[in-house]
Amino acid sequence: QVQLVESGGGLVHTGGSLRLSCATSRLTFSTYAMSWFRQTPGKEREVVATISSGGSTDYTDFVKGRFTISRDNAKNTLYLQMNSLKPEDTAVYYCAARFSLSSGTIYYRPSEYHFWGQGTQVTVSS
């Protein structure tokens, strides 16, 4: 079955950087819109960054200018480069995939995604 496996999380100090990866298998990666979500205890999962199957991107306001989402279709892998990390970025980060032949369409809601990874913990210490 389709698998999404996140990696790259960890513990960093304020101002540090991390690069998350989401390796996918058993899907035609280039036909999937992808996103990174995050969740903290007691809160709903929220979108962080999203990329269409054609490479269009969007970011939530609180990460604009600090995070960069990208995809490598040859490697079937999604990335999230996180710079200037803040303690409020602490969360479990999930990648999500949704089949989409509309190359420019971006999806923001968790309910719009078909497949999810298991999550990777990011902790930013002050």
Coordinates of N, CA and C in Angstrom, one line a residue:
Q1 N 0.8 -1.2 0.0 CA 0.0 0.0 0.0 C 0.9 1.2 0.0
V2 N 0.2 2.4 -0.2 CA 1.0 3.7 -0.2 C 1.6 3.9 1.1
Q3 N 2.9 4.4 1.1 CA 3.6 4.7 2.3 C 4.2 6.1 2.2
L4 N 4.1 6.8 3.3 CA 4.8 8.1 3.5 C 5.6 8.0 4.8
V5 N 6.9 8.2 4.7 CA 7.7 8.1 5.8 C 8.5 9.4 6.0
E6 N 8.2 10.1 7.1 CA 8.9 11.3 7.5 C 10.2 11.0 8.2
S7 N 11.1 11.9 8.0 CA 12.4 11.9 8.8 C 13.0 13.3 8.9
G8 N 13.9 13.4 9.8 CA 14.6 14.7 9.9 C 14.3 15.5 11.1
G9 N 13.3 15.1 11.9 CA 12.9 15.8 13.0 C 14.0 15.7 14.1
G10 N 13.8 16.5 15.2 CA 14.8 16.5 16.3 C 14.6 17.7 17.2
L11 N 15.7 17.8 18.0 CA 15.7 18.9 18.9 C 16.7 20.0 18.5
V12 N 16.3 21.2 18.4 CA 17.2 22.3 18.0 C 16.9 23.5 18.9
H13 N 17.9 24.4 19.0 CA 17.7 25.6 19.7 C 17.0 26.7 18.8
T14 N 16.5 27.7 19.5 CA 15.9 28.8 18.8 C 16.8 29.4 17.8
G15 N 16.3 29.6 16.6 CA 17.2 30.1 15.5 C 17.8 29.0 14.6
G16 N 17.7 27.8 15.1 CA 18.3 26.7 14.3 C 17.5 26.3 13.1
S17 N 18.0 25.3 12.4 CA 17.4 24.8 11.2 C 17.3 23.3 11.2
L18 N 16.3 22.8 10.5 CA 16.1 21.4 10.3 C 15.5 21.2 8.9
R19 N 15.8 20.1 8.3 CA 15.2 19.7 7.0 C 14.5 18.4 7.2
L20 N 13.2 18.5 7.0 CA 12.3 17.3 7.0 C 12.2 16.7 5.6
S21 N 12.2 15.4 5.6 CA 12.0 14.6 4.4 C 10.8 13.7 4.5
C22 N 10.1 13.5 3.4 CA 9.0 12.6 3.4 C 9.2 11.7 2.2
A23 N 9.6 10.5 2.4 CA 9.8 9.5 1.3 C 8.5 8.8 1.0
T24 N 8.1 8.7 -0.2 CA 6.9 8.1 -0.6 C 7.2 6.8 -1.4
S25 N 6.2 5.9 -1.4 CA 6.3 4.7 -2.2 C 4.9 4.2 -2.6
R26 N 4.9 3.5 -3.7 CA 3.7 2.9 -4.2 C 2.6 4.0 -4.6
L27 N 3.1 5.1 -5.1 CA 2.2 6.1 -5.7 C 3.0 6.8 -6.8
T28 N 2.3 7.3 -7.7 CA 2.9 8.1 -8.8 C 3.1 9.5 -8.3
F29 N 4.2 9.8 -7.7 CA 4.5 11.0 -6.9 C 4.1 12.2 -7.6
S30 N 4.5 12.3 -8.9 CA 4.3 13.5 -9.7 C 2.8 13.9 -9.9
T31 N 1.9 13.0 -9.6 CA 0.5 13.3 -9.7 C -0.2 13.5 -8.4
Y32 N 0.6 13.8 -7.4 CA 0.1 14.0 -6.1 C 0.4 15.4 -5.6
A33 N -0.6 16.1 -5.1 CA -0.4 17.3 -4.3 C 0.1 16.9 -2.9
M34 N 1.0 17.7 -2.3 CA 1.6 17.3 -1.1 C 1.6 18.5 -0.1
S35 N 1.5 18.1 1.2 CA 1.6 19.2 2.2 C 2.3 18.7 3.4
W36 N 2.7 19.7 4.2 CA 3.2 19.5 5.5 C 2.2 20.1 6.5
F37 N 1.8 19.3 7.5 CA 0.9 19.7 8.5 C 1.7 19.6 9.8
R38 N 1.2 20.2 10.9 CA 1.8 20.0 12.2 C 0.6 20.0 13.2
Q39 N 0.9 19.4 14.4 CA -0.1 19.3 15.4 C 0.6 19.2 16.8
T40 N 0.0 20.0 17.7 CA 0.4 19.9 19.1 C -0.7 19.4 19.9
P41 N -0.4 18.9 21.1 CA -1.4 18.3 22.0 C -2.6 19.2 22.2
G42 N -3.8 18.7 22.0 CA -5.0 19.4 22.3 C -5.4 20.4 21.2
K43 N -4.6 20.4 20.1 CA -5.0 21.3 19.0 C -5.2 20.5 17.7
E44 N -5.9 21.2 16.8 CA -6.2 20.5 15.5 C -4.9 20.6 14.6
R45 N -4.9 19.6 13.8 CA -3.8 19.6 12.8 C -3.9 20.8 11.9
E46 N -2.8 21.5 11.6 CA -2.9 22.7 10.8 C -1.8 22.6 9.7
V47 N -2.2 23.2 8.6 CA -1.3 23.2 7.4 C -0.2 24.1 7.6
V48 N 1.0 23.7 7.2 CA 2.2 24.6 7.3 C 2.6 25.1 6.0
A49 N 2.7 24.1 5.0 CA 3.2 24.4 3.7 C 2.6 23.4 2.7
T50 N 2.3 23.8 1.5 CA 1.7 23.0 0.6 C 2.3 23.2 -0.8
I51 N 2.3 22.1 -1.6 CA 2.8 22.2 -3.0 C 1.9 21.4 -3.9
S52 N 1.5 22.0 -5.0 CA 0.7 21.3 -6.0 C 1.5 20.2 -6.7
S53 N 0.8 19.4 -7.5 CA 1.5 18.4 -8.3 C 2.4 19.1 -9.3
G54 N 2.0 20.3 -9.7 CA 2.8 21.0 -10.7 C 3.9 21.9 -10.1
G55 N 4.0 22.0 -8.7 CA 5.0 22.7 -8.1 C 4.7 24.1 -7.5
S56 N 3.4 24.5 -7.6 CA 3.0 25.7 -7.0 C 3.0 25.5 -5.5
T57 N 3.4 26.6 -4.8 CA 3.5 26.5 -3.3 C 2.7 27.5 -2.6
D58 N 2.5 27.3 -1.4 CA 1.9 28.3 -0.5 C 2.2 27.9 1.0
Y59 N 2.2 29.0 1.8 CA 2.6 28.8 3.2 C 1.7 29.5 4.1
T60 N 1.5 28.9 5.3 CA 0.8 29.6 6.3 C 1.6 30.8 6.8
D61 N 0.9 31.9 7.2 CA 1.6 33.1 7.5 C 2.7 33.0 8.5
F62 N 2.5 32.1 9.5 CA 3.5 32.1 10.6 C 4.8 31.4 10.2
V63 N 4.9 30.8 9.0 CA 6.2 30.3 8.5 C 6.7 30.9 7.3
K64 N 6.0 31.8 6.7 CA 6.5 32.5 5.5 C 7.8 33.2 5.7
G65 N 8.7 33.0 4.8 CA 10.0 33.6 4.9 C 11.0 32.7 5.7
R66 N 10.5 31.7 6.4 CA 11.4 30.9 7.2 C 11.4 29.4 6.7
F67 N 10.3 28.9 6.2 CA 10.2 27.6 5.7 C 10.1 27.5 4.2
T68 N 10.6 26.4 3.6 CA 10.5 26.2 2.2 C 10.1 24.8 1.9
I69 N 9.0 24.6 1.2 CA 8.6 23.3 0.8 C 9.1 23.0 -0.6
S70 N 9.5 21.8 -0.9 CA 10.0 21.4 -2.2 C 9.7 20.0 -2.5
R71 N 9.8 19.6 -3.7 CA 9.6 18.2 -4.1 C 10.6 17.8 -5.1
D72 N 11.0 16.5 -5.0 CA 11.9 15.9 -6.0 C 11.1 14.7 -6.6
N73 N 10.6 14.9 -7.8 CA 9.7 13.9 -8.4 C 10.6 12.7 -8.8
A74 N 11.8 12.9 -9.1 CA 12.7 11.7 -9.4 C 13.0 10.8 -8.2
K75 N 13.0 11.4 -7.0 CA 13.2 10.7 -5.8 C 11.9 10.4 -5.0
N76 N 10.8 10.8 -5.6 CA 9.5 10.5 -4.9 C 9.5 11.1 -3.4
T77 N 10.1 12.2 -3.3 CA 10.4 12.7 -1.9 C 9.9 14.2 -1.8
L78 N 9.3 14.5 -0.7 CA 8.9 15.8 -0.3 C 9.9 16.3 0.8
Y79 N 10.1 17.7 0.7 CA 11.0 18.2 1.7 C 10.4 19.5 2.4
L80 N 10.9 19.8 3.6 CA 10.5 21.0 4.2 C 11.8 21.5 4.9
Q81 N 12.3 22.6 4.4 CA 13.5 23.3 5.0 C 13.0 24.3 6.0
M82 N 13.4 24.1 7.2 CA 12.9 25.0 8.3 C 14.1 25.8 8.8
N83 N 14.0 27.1 8.7 CA 15.1 28.0 9.2 C 14.5 28.9 10.3
S84 N 15.4 29.5 11.0 CA 15.0 30.5 12.0 C 13.8 29.9 12.9
L85 N 14.1 28.7 13.4 CA 13.0 28.0 14.2 C 12.8 28.7 15.5
K86 N 11.5 28.7 15.9 CA 11.1 29.3 17.1 C 10.4 28.2 18.0
P87 N 10.4 28.5 19.3 CA 9.8 27.5 20.2 C 8.3 27.1 19.8
E88 N 7.6 28.1 19.3 CA 6.2 27.8 18.9 C 6.1 26.9 17.6
D89 N 7.3 26.6 17.0 CA 7.3 25.7 15.9 C 7.3 24.2 16.4
T90 N 7.5 24.1 17.7 CA 7.5 22.7 18.3 C 6.2 22.0 18.0
A91 N 6.2 20.8 17.4 CA 5.0 20.1 17.1 C 5.5 18.7 16.5
V92 N 4.5 17.9 16.2 CA 4.7 16.7 15.4 C 4.3 17.2 14.0
Y93 N 5.2 16.9 13.0 CA 5.0 17.3 11.7 C 4.7 16.1 10.8
Y94 N 3.6 16.3 10.0 CA 3.2 15.2 9.2 C 3.2 15.6 7.7
C95 N 3.6 14.7 6.8 CA 3.4 14.9 5.4 C 2.1 14.2 5.0
A96 N 1.5 14.8 3.9 CA 0.2 14.3 3.4 C 0.2 14.3 1.9
A97 N -0.5 13.4 1.3 CA -0.6 13.3 -0.1 C -2.0 13.2 -0.6
R98 N -2.3 13.9 -1.7 CA -3.6 13.8 -2.3 C -3.4 13.7 -3.8
F99 N -4.1 12.7 -4.4 CA -4.0 12.5 -5.9 C -4.6 13.8 -6.5
S100 N -3.9 14.3 -7.5 CA -4.4 15.6 -8.2 C -3.8 15.7 -9.5
L101 N -4.6 15.7 -10.5 CA -4.2 15.9 -11.9 C -4.3 17.4 -12.3
S102 N -4.8 18.2 -11.3 CA -4.8 19.6 -11.5 C -3.5 20.2 -11.0
S103 N -2.6 20.5 -11.9 CA -1.2 20.8 -11.6 C -1.1 22.0 -10.7
G104 N -2.0 23.0 -10.8 CA -1.9 24.2 -10.0 C -2.7 24.3 -8.8
T105 N -3.5 23.3 -8.5 CA -4.4 23.3 -7.4 C -3.7 23.0 -6.1
I106 N -4.0 23.8 -5.1 CA -3.4 23.6 -3.8 C -4.5 23.3 -2.8
Y107 N -4.2 22.4 -1.9 CA -5.2 21.9 -0.9 C -4.7 22.2 0.5
Y108 N -5.6 22.7 1.3 CA -5.2 23.2 2.6 C -5.8 22.4 3.8
R109 N -6.9 21.7 3.6 CA -7.5 21.0 4.7 C -7.1 19.6 4.9
P110 N -7.0 19.1 6.1 CA -6.6 17.7 6.3 C -7.6 16.7 5.6
S111 N -8.8 17.1 5.6 CA -9.8 16.2 5.0 C -9.7 16.0 3.5
E112 N -8.9 16.9 2.9 CA -8.7 16.8 1.5 C -7.6 15.8 1.1
Y113 N -6.9 15.3 2.1 CA -5.7 14.4 1.8 C -6.1 13.0 2.0
H114 N -5.5 12.1 1.1 CA -5.8 10.7 1.1 C -4.8 9.9 2.0
F115 N -3.6 10.3 2.0 CA -2.6 9.5 2.7 C -1.7 10.4 3.6
W116 N -1.3 9.7 4.7 CA -0.5 10.4 5.7 C 0.7 9.6 6.2
G117 N 1.7 10.3 6.6 CA 2.8 9.7 7.3 C 2.5 9.6 8.7
Q118 N 3.5 9.0 9.4 CA 3.3 8.7 10.9 C 3.7 9.9 11.7
G119 N 4.4 10.9 11.1 CA 4.8 12.1 11.9 C 6.2 12.0 12.4
T120 N 6.8 13.2 12.5 CA 8.2 13.3 13.1 C 8.2 14.5 14.1
Q121 N 8.7 14.3 15.2 CA 8.7 15.3 16.3 C 9.8 16.4 16.0
V122 N 9.4 17.6 16.1 CA 10.3 18.8 16.0 C 10.1 19.5 17.3
T123 N 11.3 19.7 18.0 CA 11.3 20.4 19.3 C 12.3 21.5 19.2
V124 N 11.8 22.7 19.5 CA 12.7 23.9 19.5 C 12.8 24.5 20.9
S125 N 14.0 24.4 21.4 CA 14.2 24.9 22.8 C 14.5 26.4 22.8
S126 N 14.1 27.1 23.9 CA 14.3 28.5 24.0 C 15.7 28.8 24.7

